[in-house]
Amino acid sequence: MSYTNHSNEDPWYVHVALYTVIAILTVILIKVAIIDPKEIMEREAYYKKEARLRMTNLKQAEILWQKKNGTFTDNLDKLIDFIKNDKFVDSIVNSIDPVTNKSSNPFVKLSHGEFTPESLYNSPKSQQRFIVRIDSTESVDSVVTPSGKLLRVERKKVIGSRYYIEDPDGYGTIGSLDNDALKNTASWE
């Protein structure tokens, strides 16, 4: 009988290459399974919080606009210009509540620590403009004599008695075009 000594051992460099591949795949797996989702969730939480802060400030701007003008507006450019330049807004922002001795500023600070009117144009995630709409309703009333004869039909068109703000990225809405009970209510409250 003859014995042949066949060694099944691979050369050392094959083992080194396999361990290197295993180490690289482990690092990639940890990054993909643990690190990336955590960063994505943190970013998503930031976008949600920031979008809602901006929409809250838009709501406050709409309320101030309505107090001064009697109706709401759907023109974002005019609304932000109103916040930046109107003396009425400036007087409210810089006033002090005499009862609590605190600022009457209705605007909240954004995530970076201050209120900037220019940030109210766009949603922080996609940089698309916030959707702002106002209602337009028409009421019809008939004027009749005591004998029942129709004198005239009066039409009254009301524009801007309700408003609606929507984040284009889906982080919420404020107000309603159909329901007065939801006039200044945010969907996340």
Short mmCIF file of C-alpha atoms in Angstrom, two decimals:
data_model
loop_
_atom_site.label_atom_id
_atom_site.label_comp_id
_atom_site.label_asym_id
_atom_site.label_seq_id
_atom_site.Cartn_x
_atom_site.Cartn_y
_atom_site.Cartn_z
CA MET A 1 0.00 0.00 0.00
CA SER A 2 1.20 3.32 -0.79
CA TYR A 3 0.32 6.34 1.13
CA THR A 4 0.07 9.63 -0.64
CA ASN A 5 -0.05 12.62 1.57
CA HIS A 6 -2.51 15.02 0.05
CA SER A 7 -2.86 18.18 2.02
CA ASN A 8 -6.24 19.88 1.79
CA GLU A 9 -4.98 23.10 3.22
CA ASP A 10 -5.29 26.21 1.11
CA PRO A 11 -2.44 28.63 0.89
CA TRP A 12 -2.34 31.32 3.62
CA TYR A 13 -3.27 34.16 1.26
CA VAL A 14 -6.63 32.54 0.46
CA HIS A 15 -7.51 32.60 4.16
CA VAL A 16 -6.42 36.22 4.48
CA ALA A 17 -8.54 37.18 1.47
CA LEU A 18 -11.61 35.38 2.86
CA TYR A 19 -11.24 36.99 6.31
CA THR A 20 -10.85 40.39 4.64
CA VAL A 21 -14.03 39.85 2.59
CA ILE A 22 -15.90 38.73 5.75
CA ALA A 23 -14.70 41.82 7.65
CA ILE A 24 -15.71 44.17 4.81
CA LEU A 25 -19.15 42.55 4.48
CA THR A 26 -19.64 42.80 8.27
CA VAL A 27 -18.84 46.53 8.21
CA ILE A 28 -21.21 47.08 5.27
CA LEU A 29 -23.96 45.11 6.99
CA ILE A 30 -23.60 47.14 10.21
CA LYS A 31 -23.70 50.39 8.23
CA VAL A 32 -26.73 49.36 6.17
CA ALA A 33 -28.67 47.70 8.99
CA ILE A 34 -27.90 49.99 11.94
CA ILE A 35 -26.18 53.28 11.13
CA ASP A 36 -28.02 54.37 7.96
CA PRO A 37 -31.56 53.75 9.27
CA LYS A 38 -30.75 55.71 12.44
CA GLU A 39 -29.52 58.69 10.38
CA ILE A 40 -32.57 58.46 8.12
CA MET A 41 -34.92 58.41 11.11
CA GLU A 42 -33.14 61.39 12.70
CA ARG A 43 -33.34 63.35 9.45
CA GLU A 44 -37.01 62.45 9.01
CA ALA A 45 -37.76 63.58 12.59
CA TYR A 46 -36.00 66.89 11.88
CA TYR A 47 -37.99 67.45 8.66
CA LYS A 48 -41.27 66.67 10.43
CA LYS A 49 -40.53 68.99 13.38
CA GLU A 50 -39.24 71.82 11.18
CA ALA A 51 -42.16 71.60 8.72
CA ARG A 52 -44.65 71.77 11.57
CA LEU A 53 -42.87 74.75 13.15
CA ARG A 54 -42.99 76.58 9.82
CA MET A 55 -46.67 75.75 9.31
CA THR A 56 -47.42 76.98 12.85
CA ASN A 57 -45.78 80.28 11.95
CA LEU A 58 -47.80 80.43 8.73
CA LYS A 59 -50.93 79.91 10.81
CA GLN A 60 -49.95 82.81 13.08
CA ALA A 61 -49.28 84.96 10.02
CA GLU A 62 -52.74 84.11 8.62
CA ILE A 63 -54.35 85.02 11.95
CA LEU A 64 -52.55 88.39 12.02
CA TRP A 65 -53.46 89.02 8.35
CA GLN A 66 -57.11 88.28 9.14
CA LYS A 67 -57.07 90.57 12.20
CA LYS A 68 -55.80 93.45 10.08
CA ASN A 69 -57.59 92.82 6.77
CA GLY A 70 -60.78 90.99 7.77
CA THR A 71 -60.09 87.94 5.57
CA PHE A 72 -57.38 85.35 5.09
CA THR A 73 -55.04 85.26 2.08
CA ASP A 74 -53.74 82.50 -0.16
CA ASN A 75 -50.86 84.58 -1.51
CA LEU A 76 -47.72 83.32 0.23
CA ASP A 77 -45.58 86.16 -1.13
CA LYS A 78 -47.91 88.84 0.26
CA LEU A 79 -48.24 86.99 3.56
CA ILE A 80 -44.49 86.77 4.14
CA ASP A 81 -43.98 90.36 3.00
CA PHE A 82 -46.67 91.31 5.52
CA ILE A 83 -44.76 89.53 8.31
CA LYS A 84 -41.50 91.22 7.38
CA ASN A 85 -42.64 94.78 6.68
CA ASP A 86 -46.01 95.60 8.23
CA LYS A 87 -46.05 97.91 11.28
CA PHE A 88 -49.07 96.07 12.71
CA VAL A 89 -47.10 92.81 12.84
CA ASP A 90 -44.05 94.61 14.18
CA SER A 91 -46.08 96.15 17.01
CA ILE A 92 -47.43 92.73 18.04
CA VAL A 93 -44.08 90.95 17.77
CA ASN A 94 -42.33 93.58 19.89
CA SER A 95 -45.06 94.07 22.50
CA ILE A 96 -45.12 92.73 26.05
CA ASP A 97 -48.20 91.16 27.63
CA PRO A 98 -49.01 93.40 30.63
CA VAL A 99 -50.49 90.54 32.67
CA THR A 100 -47.72 87.96 32.29
CA ASN A 101 -44.93 90.41 31.45
CA LYS A 102 -43.87 88.07 28.61
CA SER A 103 -43.43 88.72 24.91
CA SER A 104 -46.60 88.73 22.79
CA ASN A 105 -44.68 87.43 19.79
CA PRO A 106 -46.94 84.76 18.23
CA PHE A 107 -44.16 83.25 16.11
CA VAL A 108 -42.18 80.23 17.34
CA LYS A 109 -38.46 79.77 16.89
CA LEU A 110 -37.40 77.26 14.26
CA SER A 111 -34.99 74.38 14.85
CA HIS A 112 -31.93 76.59 14.34
CA GLY A 113 -33.06 78.84 17.20
CA GLU A 114 -34.63 81.88 15.53
CA PHE A 115 -37.63 82.87 13.45
CA THR A 116 -36.88 83.68 9.81
CA PRO A 117 -39.83 84.71 7.61
CA GLU A 118 -38.07 83.59 4.40
CA SER A 119 -38.14 79.99 5.64
CA LEU A 120 -41.94 79.97 5.48
CA TYR A 121 -42.02 79.63 1.71
CA ASN A 122 -40.78 76.06 1.48
CA SER A 123 -41.03 72.73 3.20
CA PRO A 124 -37.61 71.76 4.61
CA LYS A 125 -37.46 68.29 3.04
CA SER A 126 -38.30 68.80 -0.64
CA GLN A 127 -37.98 72.60 -0.75
CA GLN A 128 -41.42 72.74 -2.40
CA ARG A 129 -43.70 75.62 -1.50
CA PHE A 130 -46.29 75.14 1.20
CA ILE A 131 -49.81 74.86 -0.18
CA VAL A 132 -51.98 77.74 1.05
CA ARG A 133 -55.63 78.07 0.02
CA ILE A 134 -58.63 80.13 1.06
CA ASP A 135 -62.32 79.42 0.67
CA SER A 136 -64.70 81.12 -1.68
CA THR A 137 -68.39 80.81 -0.92
CA GLU A 138 -71.41 82.34 -2.55
CA SER A 139 -74.70 82.74 -0.74
CA VAL A 140 -77.94 83.41 -2.51
CA ASP A 141 -80.89 85.08 -0.82
CA SER A 142 -84.29 85.88 -2.27
CA VAL A 143 -86.09 89.08 -1.32
CA VAL A 144 -89.86 88.72 -1.47
CA THR A 145 -92.77 90.96 -0.62
CA PRO A 146 -95.24 90.03 2.13
CA SER A 147 -97.61 88.87 -0.60
CA GLY A 148 -94.97 86.45 -1.89
CA LYS A 149 -93.87 88.34 -4.99
CA LEU A 150 -90.17 87.96 -5.79
CA LEU A 151 -88.45 91.34 -5.77
CA ARG A 152 -84.86 90.34 -6.38
CA VAL A 153 -82.22 87.70 -5.80
CA GLU A 154 -79.22 88.87 -3.82
CA ARG A 155 -75.90 87.13 -4.28
CA LYS A 156 -73.11 87.59 -1.81
CA LYS A 157 -69.65 86.23 -2.42
CA VAL A 158 -67.38 85.71 0.57
CA ILE A 159 -63.69 85.09 -0.05
CA GLY A 160 -61.19 84.22 2.62
CA SER A 161 -63.27 83.39 5.67
CA ARG A 162 -61.32 80.10 6.09
CA TYR A 163 -57.82 78.99 5.14
CA TYR A 164 -55.95 75.74 4.62
CA ILE A 165 -52.19 75.13 4.85
CA GLU A 166 -50.66 71.84 3.69
CA ASP A 167 -47.12 70.53 3.75
CA PRO A 168 -46.26 69.10 0.30
CA ASP A 169 -44.21 66.34 1.97
CA GLY A 170 -47.16 65.09 4.02
CA TYR A 171 -46.20 66.28 7.51
CA GLY A 172 -49.61 67.74 8.24
CA THR A 173 -52.22 70.39 7.55
CA ILE A 174 -53.71 73.38 9.35
CA GLY A 175 -57.23 74.66 8.95
CA SER A 176 -60.09 73.61 6.71
CA LEU A 177 -61.91 75.13 3.77
CA ASP A 178 -65.18 73.44 4.73
CA ASN A 179 -65.40 73.42 8.51
CA ASP A 180 -65.29 76.44 10.84
CA ALA A 181 -64.57 74.17 13.81
CA LEU A 182 -61.18 73.31 12.24
CA LYS A 183 -60.31 76.92 11.37
CA ASN A 184 -56.97 77.16 13.22
CA THR A 185 -56.51 73.49 14.06
CA ALA A 186 -53.41 71.55 13.09
CA SER A 187 -53.77 67.92 12.05
CA TRP A 188 -51.10 66.83 14.55
CA GLU A 189 -52.77 68.46 17.58
#
